[in-house]
CSV table of C-alpha atoms in Angstrom, one decimal:
chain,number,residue,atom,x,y,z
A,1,UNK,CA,0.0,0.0,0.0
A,2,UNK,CA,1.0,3.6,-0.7
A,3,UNK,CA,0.9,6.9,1.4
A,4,UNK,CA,-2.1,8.5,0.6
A,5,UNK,CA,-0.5,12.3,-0.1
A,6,UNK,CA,-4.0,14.2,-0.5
A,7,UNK,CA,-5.1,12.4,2.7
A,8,UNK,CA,-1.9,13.4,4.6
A,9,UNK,CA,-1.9,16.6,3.4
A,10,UNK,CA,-5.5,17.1,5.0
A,11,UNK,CA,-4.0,16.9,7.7
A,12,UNK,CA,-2.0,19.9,7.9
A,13,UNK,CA,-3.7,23.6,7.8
A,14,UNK,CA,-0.6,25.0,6.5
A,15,UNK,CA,-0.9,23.4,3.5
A,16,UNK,CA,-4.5,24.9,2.9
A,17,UNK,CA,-2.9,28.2,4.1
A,18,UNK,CA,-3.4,31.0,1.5
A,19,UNK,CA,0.2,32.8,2.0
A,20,UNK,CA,1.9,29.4,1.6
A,21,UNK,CA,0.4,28.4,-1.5
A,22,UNK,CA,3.0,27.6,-4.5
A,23,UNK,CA,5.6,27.5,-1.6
A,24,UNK,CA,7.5,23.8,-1.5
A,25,UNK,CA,9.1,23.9,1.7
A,26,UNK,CA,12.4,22.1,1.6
A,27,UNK,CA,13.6,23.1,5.6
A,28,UNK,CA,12.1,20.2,7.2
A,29,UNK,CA,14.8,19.3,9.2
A,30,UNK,CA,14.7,23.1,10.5
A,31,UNK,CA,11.1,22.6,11.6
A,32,UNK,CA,7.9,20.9,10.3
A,33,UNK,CA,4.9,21.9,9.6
A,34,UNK,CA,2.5,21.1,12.5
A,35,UNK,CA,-0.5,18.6,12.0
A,36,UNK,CA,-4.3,19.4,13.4
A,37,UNK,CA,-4.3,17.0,15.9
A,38,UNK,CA,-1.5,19.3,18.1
A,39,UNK,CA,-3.2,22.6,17.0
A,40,UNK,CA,-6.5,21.4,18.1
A,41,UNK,CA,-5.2,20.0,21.8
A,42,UNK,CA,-3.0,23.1,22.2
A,43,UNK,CA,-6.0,25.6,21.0
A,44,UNK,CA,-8.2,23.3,23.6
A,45,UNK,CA,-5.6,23.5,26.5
A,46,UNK,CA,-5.1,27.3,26.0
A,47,UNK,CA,-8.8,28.4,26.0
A,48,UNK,CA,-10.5,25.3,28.0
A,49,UNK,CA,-8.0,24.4,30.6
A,50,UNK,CA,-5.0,26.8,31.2
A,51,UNK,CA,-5.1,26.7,34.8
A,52,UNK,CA,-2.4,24.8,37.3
A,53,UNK,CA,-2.8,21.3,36.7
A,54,UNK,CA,-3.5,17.9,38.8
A,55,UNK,CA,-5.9,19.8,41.3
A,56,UNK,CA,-9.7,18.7,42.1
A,57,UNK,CA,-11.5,20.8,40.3
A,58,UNK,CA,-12.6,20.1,36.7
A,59,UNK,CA,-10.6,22.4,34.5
A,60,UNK,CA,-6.9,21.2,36.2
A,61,UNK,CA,-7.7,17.5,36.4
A,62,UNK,CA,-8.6,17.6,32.7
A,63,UNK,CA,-5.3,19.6,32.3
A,64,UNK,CA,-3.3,16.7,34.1
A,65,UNK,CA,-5.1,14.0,32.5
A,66,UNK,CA,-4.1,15.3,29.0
A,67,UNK,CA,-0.6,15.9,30.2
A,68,UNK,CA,-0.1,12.1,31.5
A,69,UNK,CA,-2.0,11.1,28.1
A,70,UNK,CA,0.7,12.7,25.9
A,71,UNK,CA,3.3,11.1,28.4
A,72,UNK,CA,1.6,7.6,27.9
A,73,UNK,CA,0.7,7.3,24.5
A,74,UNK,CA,4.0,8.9,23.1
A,75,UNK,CA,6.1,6.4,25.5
A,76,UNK,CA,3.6,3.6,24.4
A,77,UNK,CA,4.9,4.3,20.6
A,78,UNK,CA,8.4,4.8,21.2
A,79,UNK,CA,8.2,1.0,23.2
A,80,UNK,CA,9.6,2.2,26.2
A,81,UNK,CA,7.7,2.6,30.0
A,82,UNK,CA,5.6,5.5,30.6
A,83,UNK,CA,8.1,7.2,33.0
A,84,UNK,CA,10.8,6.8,31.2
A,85,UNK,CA,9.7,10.0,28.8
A,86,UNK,CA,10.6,13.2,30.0
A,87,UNK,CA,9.7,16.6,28.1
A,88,UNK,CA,11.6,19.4,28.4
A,89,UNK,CA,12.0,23.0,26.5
A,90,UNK,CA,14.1,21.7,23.3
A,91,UNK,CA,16.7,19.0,23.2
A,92,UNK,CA,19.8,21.2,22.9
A,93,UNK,CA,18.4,21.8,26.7
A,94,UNK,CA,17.6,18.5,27.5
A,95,UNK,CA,21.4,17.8,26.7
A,96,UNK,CA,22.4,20.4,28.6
A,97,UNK,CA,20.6,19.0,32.0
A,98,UNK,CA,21.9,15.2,31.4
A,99,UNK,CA,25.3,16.3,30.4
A,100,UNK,CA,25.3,18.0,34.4
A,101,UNK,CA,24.0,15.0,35.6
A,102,UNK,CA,26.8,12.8,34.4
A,103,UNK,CA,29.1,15.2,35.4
A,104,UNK,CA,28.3,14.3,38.9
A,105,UNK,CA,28.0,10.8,38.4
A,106,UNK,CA,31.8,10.2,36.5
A,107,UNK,CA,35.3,10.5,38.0
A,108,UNK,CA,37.9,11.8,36.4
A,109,UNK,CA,40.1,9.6,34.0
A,110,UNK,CA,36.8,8.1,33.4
A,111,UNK,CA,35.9,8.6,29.5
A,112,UNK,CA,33.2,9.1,27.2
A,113,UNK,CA,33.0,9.0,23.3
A,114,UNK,CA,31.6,11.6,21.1
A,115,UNK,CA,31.2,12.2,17.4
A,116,UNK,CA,32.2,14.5,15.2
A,117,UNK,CA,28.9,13.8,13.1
A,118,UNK,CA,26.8,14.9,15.6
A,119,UNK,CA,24.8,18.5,15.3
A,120,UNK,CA,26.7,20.4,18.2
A,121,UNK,CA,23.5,19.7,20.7
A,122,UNK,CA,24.5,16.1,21.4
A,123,UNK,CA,28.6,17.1,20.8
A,124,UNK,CA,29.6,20.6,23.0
A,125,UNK,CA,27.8,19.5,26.1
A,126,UNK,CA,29.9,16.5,26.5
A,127,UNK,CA,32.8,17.6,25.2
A,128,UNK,CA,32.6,20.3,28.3
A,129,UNK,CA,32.8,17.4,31.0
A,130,UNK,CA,36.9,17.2,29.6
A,131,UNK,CA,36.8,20.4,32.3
A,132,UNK,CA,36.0,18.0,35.4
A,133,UNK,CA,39.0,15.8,34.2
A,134,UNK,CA,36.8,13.4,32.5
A,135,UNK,CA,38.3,11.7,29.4
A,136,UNK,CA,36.9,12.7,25.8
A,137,UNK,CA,37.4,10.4,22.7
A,138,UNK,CA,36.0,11.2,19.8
A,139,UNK,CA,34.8,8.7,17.1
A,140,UNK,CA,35.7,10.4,13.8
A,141,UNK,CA,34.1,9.9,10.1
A,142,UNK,CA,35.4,9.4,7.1
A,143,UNK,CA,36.2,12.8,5.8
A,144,UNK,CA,35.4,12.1,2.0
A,145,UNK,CA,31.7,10.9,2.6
A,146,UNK,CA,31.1,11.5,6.7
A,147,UNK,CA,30.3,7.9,7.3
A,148,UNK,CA,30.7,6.8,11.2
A,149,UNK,CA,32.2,4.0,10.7
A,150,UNK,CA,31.3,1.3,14.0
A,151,UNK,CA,34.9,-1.0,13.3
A,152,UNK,CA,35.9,2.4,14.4
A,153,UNK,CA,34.5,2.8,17.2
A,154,UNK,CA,35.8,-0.8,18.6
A,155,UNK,CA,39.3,1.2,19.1
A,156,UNK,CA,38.3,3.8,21.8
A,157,UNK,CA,36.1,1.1,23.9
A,158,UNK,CA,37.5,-0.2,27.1
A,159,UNK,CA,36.7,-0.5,30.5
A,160,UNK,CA,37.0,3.1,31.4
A,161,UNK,CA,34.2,4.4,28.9
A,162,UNK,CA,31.1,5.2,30.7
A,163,UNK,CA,29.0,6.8,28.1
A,164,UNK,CA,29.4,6.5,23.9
A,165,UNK,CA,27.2,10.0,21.7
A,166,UNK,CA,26.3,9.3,18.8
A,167,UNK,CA,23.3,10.4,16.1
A,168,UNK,CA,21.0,8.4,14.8
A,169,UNK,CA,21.5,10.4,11.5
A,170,UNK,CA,23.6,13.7,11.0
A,171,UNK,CA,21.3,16.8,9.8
A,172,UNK,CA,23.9,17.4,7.1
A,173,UNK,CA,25.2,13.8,6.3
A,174,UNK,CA,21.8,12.6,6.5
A,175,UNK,CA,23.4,8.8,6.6
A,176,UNK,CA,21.1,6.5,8.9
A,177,UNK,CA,23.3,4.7,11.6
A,178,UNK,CA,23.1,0.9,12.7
A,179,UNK,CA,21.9,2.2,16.7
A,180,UNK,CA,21.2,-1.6,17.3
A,181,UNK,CA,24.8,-2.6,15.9
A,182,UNK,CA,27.3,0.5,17.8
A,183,UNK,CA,24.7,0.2,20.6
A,184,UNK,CA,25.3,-3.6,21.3
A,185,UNK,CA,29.2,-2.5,21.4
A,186,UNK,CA,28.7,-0.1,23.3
A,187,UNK,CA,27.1,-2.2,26.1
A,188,UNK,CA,29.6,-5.1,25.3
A,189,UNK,CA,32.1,-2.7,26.7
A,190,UNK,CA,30.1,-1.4,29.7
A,191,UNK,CA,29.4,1.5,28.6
A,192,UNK,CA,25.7,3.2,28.4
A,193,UNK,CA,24.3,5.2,25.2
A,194,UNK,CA,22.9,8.2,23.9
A,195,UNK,CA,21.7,8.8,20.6
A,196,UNK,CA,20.3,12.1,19.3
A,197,UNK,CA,17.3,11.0,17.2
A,198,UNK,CA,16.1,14.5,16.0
A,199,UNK,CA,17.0,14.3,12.4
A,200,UNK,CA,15.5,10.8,12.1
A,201,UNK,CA,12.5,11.1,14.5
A,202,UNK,CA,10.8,13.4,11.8
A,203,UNK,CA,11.2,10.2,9.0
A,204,UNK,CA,9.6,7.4,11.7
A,205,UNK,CA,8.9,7.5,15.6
A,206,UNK,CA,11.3,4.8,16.5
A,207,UNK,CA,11.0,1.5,18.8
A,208,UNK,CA,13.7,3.2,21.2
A,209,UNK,CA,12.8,-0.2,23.1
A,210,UNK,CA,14.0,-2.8,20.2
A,211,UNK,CA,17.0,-0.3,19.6
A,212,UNK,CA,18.3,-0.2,22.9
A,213,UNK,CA,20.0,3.2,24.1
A,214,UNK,CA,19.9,4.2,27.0
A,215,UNK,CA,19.1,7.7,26.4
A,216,UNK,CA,16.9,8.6,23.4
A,217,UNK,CA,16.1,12.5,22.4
A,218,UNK,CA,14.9,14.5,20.0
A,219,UNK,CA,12.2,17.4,18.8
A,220,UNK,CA,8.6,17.7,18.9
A,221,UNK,CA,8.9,20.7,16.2
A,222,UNK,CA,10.4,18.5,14.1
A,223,UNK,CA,8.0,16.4,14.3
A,224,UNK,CA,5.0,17.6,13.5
A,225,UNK,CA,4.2,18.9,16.9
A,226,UNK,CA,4.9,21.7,19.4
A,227,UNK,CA,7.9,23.3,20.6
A,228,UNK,CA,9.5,20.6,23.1
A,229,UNK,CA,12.3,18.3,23.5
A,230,UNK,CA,11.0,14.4,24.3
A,231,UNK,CA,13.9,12.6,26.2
A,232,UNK,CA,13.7,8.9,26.5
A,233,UNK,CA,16.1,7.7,29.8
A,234,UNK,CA,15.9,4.1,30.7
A,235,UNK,CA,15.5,3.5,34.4
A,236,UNK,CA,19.0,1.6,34.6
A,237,UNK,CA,20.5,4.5,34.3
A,238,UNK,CA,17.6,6.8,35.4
A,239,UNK,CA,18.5,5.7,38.2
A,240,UNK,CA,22.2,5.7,38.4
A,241,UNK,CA,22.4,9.4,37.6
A,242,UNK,CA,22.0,12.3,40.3
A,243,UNK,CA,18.6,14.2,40.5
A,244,UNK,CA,18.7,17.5,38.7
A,245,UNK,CA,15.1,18.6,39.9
A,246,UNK,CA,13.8,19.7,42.8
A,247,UNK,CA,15.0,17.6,46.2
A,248,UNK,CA,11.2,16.2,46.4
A,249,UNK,CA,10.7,15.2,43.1
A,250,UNK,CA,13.9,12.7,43.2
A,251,UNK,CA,11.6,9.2,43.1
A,252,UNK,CA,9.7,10.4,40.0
A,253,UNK,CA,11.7,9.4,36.8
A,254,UNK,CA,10.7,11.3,34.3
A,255,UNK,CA,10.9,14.6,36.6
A,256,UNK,CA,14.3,13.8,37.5
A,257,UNK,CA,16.0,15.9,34.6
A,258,UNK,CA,13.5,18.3,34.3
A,259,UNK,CA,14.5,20.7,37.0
A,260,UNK,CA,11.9,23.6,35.9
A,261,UNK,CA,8.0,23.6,35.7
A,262,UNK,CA,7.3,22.0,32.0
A,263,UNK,CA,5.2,23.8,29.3
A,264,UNK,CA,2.0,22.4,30.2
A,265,UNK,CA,0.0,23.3,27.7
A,266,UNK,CA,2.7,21.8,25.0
A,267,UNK,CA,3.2,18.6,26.9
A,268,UNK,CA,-0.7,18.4,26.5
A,269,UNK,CA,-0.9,19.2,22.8
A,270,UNK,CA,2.0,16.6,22.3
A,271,UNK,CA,-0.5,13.7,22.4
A,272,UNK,CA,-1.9,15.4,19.0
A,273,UNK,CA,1.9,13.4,17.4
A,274,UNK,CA,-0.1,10.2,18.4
A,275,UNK,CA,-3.6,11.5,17.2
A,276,UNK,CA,-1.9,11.7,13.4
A,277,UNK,CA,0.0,8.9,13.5
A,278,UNK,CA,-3.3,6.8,14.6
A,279,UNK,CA,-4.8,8.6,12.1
A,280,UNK,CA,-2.7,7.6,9.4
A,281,UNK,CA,-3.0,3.9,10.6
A,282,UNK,CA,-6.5,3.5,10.7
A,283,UNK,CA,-7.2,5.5,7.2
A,284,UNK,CA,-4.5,3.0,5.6
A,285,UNK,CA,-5.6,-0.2,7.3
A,286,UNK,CA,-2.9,-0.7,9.8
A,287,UNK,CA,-3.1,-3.2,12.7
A,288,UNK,CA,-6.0,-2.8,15.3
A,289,UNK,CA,-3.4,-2.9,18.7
A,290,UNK,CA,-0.1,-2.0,19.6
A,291,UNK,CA,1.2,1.1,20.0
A,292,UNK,CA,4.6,-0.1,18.4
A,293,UNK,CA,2.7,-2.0,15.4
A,294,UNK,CA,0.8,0.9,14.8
A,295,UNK,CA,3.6,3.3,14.8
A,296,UNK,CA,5.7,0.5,12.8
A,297,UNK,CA,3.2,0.2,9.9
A,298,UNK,CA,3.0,3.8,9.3
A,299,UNK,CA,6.8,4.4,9.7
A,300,UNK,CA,6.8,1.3,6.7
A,301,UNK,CA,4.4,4.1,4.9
A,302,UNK,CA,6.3,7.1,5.2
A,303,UNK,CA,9.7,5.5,4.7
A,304,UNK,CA,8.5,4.2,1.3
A,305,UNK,CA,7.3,7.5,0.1
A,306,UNK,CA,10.5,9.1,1.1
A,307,UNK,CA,12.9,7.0,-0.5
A,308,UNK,CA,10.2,7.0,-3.6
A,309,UNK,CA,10.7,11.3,-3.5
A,310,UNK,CA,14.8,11.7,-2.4
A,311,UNK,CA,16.2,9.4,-5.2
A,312,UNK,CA,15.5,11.3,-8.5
A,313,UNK,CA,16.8,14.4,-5.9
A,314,UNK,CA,20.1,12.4,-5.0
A,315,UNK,CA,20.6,11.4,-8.7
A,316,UNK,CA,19.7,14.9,-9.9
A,317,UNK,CA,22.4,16.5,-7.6
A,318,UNK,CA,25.0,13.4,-8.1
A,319,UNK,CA,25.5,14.4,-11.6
A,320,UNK,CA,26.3,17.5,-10.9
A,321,UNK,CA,30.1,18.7,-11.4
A,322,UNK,CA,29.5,21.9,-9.8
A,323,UNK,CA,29.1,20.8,-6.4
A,324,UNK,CA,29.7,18.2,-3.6
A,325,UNK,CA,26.4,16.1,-2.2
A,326,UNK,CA,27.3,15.7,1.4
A,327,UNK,CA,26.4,11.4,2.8
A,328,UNK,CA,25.4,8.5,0.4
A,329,UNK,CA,23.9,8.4,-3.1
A,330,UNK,CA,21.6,6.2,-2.4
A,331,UNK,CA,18.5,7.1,-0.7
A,332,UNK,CA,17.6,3.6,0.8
A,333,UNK,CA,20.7,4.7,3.3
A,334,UNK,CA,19.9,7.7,4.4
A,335,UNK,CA,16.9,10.4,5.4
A,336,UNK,CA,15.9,12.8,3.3
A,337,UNK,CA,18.3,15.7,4.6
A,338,UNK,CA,20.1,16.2,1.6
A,339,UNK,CA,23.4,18.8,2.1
A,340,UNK,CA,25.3,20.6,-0.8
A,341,UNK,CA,28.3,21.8,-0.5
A,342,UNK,CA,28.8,24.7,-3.2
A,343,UNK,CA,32.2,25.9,-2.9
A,344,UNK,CA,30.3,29.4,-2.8
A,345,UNK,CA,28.3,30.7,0.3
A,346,UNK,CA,24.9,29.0,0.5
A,347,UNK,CA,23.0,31.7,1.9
A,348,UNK,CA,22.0,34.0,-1.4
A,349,UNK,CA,21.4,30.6,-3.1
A,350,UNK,CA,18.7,29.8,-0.7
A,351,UNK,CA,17.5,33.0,-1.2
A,352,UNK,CA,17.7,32.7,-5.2
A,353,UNK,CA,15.3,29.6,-4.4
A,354,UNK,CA,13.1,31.3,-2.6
A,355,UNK,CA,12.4,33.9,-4.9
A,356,UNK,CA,11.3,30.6,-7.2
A,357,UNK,CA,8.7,29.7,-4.1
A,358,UNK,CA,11.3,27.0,-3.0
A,359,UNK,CA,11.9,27.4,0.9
A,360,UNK,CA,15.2,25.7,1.9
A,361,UNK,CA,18.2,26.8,4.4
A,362,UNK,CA,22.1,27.8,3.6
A,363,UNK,CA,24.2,27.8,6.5
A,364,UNK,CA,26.5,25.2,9.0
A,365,UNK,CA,23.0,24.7,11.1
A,366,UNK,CA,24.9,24.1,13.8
A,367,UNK,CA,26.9,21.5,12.6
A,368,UNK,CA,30.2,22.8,12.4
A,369,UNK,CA,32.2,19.8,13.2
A,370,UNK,CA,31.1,18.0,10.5
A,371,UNK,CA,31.4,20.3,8.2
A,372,UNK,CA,35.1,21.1,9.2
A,373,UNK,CA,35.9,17.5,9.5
A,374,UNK,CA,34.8,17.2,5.5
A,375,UNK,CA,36.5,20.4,4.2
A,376,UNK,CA,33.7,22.0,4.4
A,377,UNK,CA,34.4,25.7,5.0
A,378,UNK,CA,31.8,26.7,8.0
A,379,UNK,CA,31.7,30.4,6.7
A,380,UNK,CA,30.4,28.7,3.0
A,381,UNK,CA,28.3,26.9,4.9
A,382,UNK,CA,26.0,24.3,2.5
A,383,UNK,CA,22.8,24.9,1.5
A,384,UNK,CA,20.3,22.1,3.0
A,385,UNK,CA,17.4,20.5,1.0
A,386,UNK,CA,15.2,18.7,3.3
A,387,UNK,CA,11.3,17.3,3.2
A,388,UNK,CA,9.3,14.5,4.9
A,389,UNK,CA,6.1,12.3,4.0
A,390,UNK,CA,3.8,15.4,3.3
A,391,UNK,CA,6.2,16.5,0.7
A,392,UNK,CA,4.2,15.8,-2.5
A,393,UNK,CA,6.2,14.6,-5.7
A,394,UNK,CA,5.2,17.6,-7.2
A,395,UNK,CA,7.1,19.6,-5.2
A,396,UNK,CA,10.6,17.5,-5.5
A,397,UNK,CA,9.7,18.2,-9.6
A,398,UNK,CA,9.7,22.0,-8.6
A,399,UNK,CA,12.9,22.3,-6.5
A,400,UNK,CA,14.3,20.2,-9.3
A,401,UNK,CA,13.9,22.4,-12.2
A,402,UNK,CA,14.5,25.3,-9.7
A,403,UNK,CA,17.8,24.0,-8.8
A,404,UNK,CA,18.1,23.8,-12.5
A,405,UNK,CA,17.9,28.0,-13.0
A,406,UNK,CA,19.9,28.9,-9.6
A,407,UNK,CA,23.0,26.4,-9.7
């Protein structure tokens, strides 16, 4: 079965939006559109139940009890327990809070491995504990085509590695990597894992369960949903780390690493993400149970569509002589965050597209390391074509011949 485009389309008022028509929006990985469901719950919370939540009366234990329901539903599809999903303002932040927490927890000449793949969220942060005397290796790619390679990684593991960063895919190399595979090492080792999902997350909700990290983050904005960072910590280590919220709130998991008052309202709305993705289940004749199946066959779904849309893209820009595609060639490998560099800056091509109605990004986006570690000059930056499942075909036909007249 096929993604049904029109019916997935439905689903998202911006695409019925009068100032956005003609506009193909190719800065996905920068933000995606949001879907009905999380408008709806977010426009409910606001004007229906915008009071302090969990307390008897009506209005704050509805507020609660669509709070826990984002918390229990999104955990459910992710295949991991209920408590072990935190939210928290964005998941540069989220970083931020864990990378404190292990700070207490190691000693120094302890060590951790880090990337230089990674977007600098789930990179700098670490790479700070090297100030409490804690050792930091980094796992290096291949600077021709950015892969991580996991033979690699078998070099920096011993007995004193605690922790081993890594992305799930790179917003600028795009390449998807084996979590199962460098995860299993990882453990093999004794060491625990944390994997910034935020460039794949948008391209699949994943079974963080099946895959096995310890720690699993990534962006509700990227998503399809509101402005928060979702952080999956198993309780193993949940439980190992020190308390970064208030003294109180200690024997509560998923409040552990969120040490200020959450966005209620947005944790609410977040249950919308599992409104669309049961949506798109039932309409296409999914399984009946199972959060995981569910979220499985439509993942199956959008996967399809994507690698149907990015190939004549990756072929389109392969042939070129003119510039360098950043990560693999084949699109079966990789998400649909596709990276040129131009050997010019990026920036006044992305606006050249734009004044075709093609909205995409020039810049490092944050990714700095990467980019340096490929000969990639920062400054230059690369300009970033990026879509997801609501992208219609249409649309990779006009950012094709647009690339075409601004190239």
């Amino acid at each position: 079965m096929k993604l049904d485009i029109d019916f997935v389309r439905a689903q998202f008022p911006a695409f019925s939006e009068p100032v956005l028509q003609g506009q193909a929006f190719f800065e996905n990985a920068g933000g995606s559109y949001t879907c009905a469901p999380v408008i709806d719950r977010l426009t409910r919370y606001y004007t229906q139940r915008k009071v302090q939540p969990y307390a008897p009366y009506e209005a704050s234990r509805l507020a609660g009890e669509e709070m826990d329901e984002a918390r229990a539903r999104m955990a459910a599809i992710l295949g991991v327990e209920t408590d072990e999903l935190s939210f928290g303002p964005s998941t540069t932040q989220n970083t931020y809070v864990l990378a404190q927490a292990v700070r207490q927890w190691m000693q120094p000449g302890e060590a951790i491995v880090v990337t230089n793949q990674d977007h600098e969220a789930n990179s700098g942060p670490w790479r700070r504990l090297a100030d409490e005397g804690i050792e930091v290796r980094e796992w290096k790619i291949d600077p021709a085509t950015g892969h991580l390679n996991p033979e690699d990684l078998e070099d920096l593991l011993d007995e004193s590695v605690r922790l081993v960063c890594f992305p799930h895919c790179s917003n600028v190399v795009g390449e998807i990597n084996p979590v199962t595979e460098i995860t299993a090492m990882a453990h093999a080792a004794g060491a625990f894992v944390c994997v910034d999902g935020v460039s794949f997350a948008p391209h699949g909700f994943p079974d963080v369960g099946a895959l096995g990290p310890d720690i699993y983050l990534f962006s509700a904005y990227k998503t399809f949903g509101p402005h928060q960072g979702l952080m999956v910590i198993r309780r193993a280590l949940g439980a190992l780390l020190p308390n970064q919220a208030h003294y109180f709130n200690a024997d509560t998991l998923y409040k552990r690493f969120t040490p200020a008052g959450p966005d209620h309202a947005q944790v609410a709305a977040s249950a919308g993400m599992a409104d669309y993705y049961d949506a798109l289940c039932d309409h296409h004749g999914g399984p009946g149970t199972g959060a995981v199946e569910r979220a499985g066959f439509v993942n199956g779904l959008i996967r399809a569509h994507e690698v149907e849309l990015l190939q004549p893209l990756l072929d389109a820009v392969s042939a070129r002589n003119d510039l360098r595609l950043i990560g693999p060639s084949d699109a079966a490998r990789r998400a649909p965050t596709v990276a040129l560099a131009l050997n010019r800056p990026a920036e006044p091509v992305a606006a050249d597209l734009a004044a075709h109605g093609v909205m995409a990004g020039g810049g490092d986006f944050y990714a700095v390391r990467p980019l340096q570690a490929m000969g990639v000059d920062p400054a230059q930056g690369v300009l970033r074509l990026s879509f997801t499942h609501y992208t219609h075909p249409d649309e990779i036909a006009q950012l094709l011949t647009t690339l075409e007249k601004v190239l």
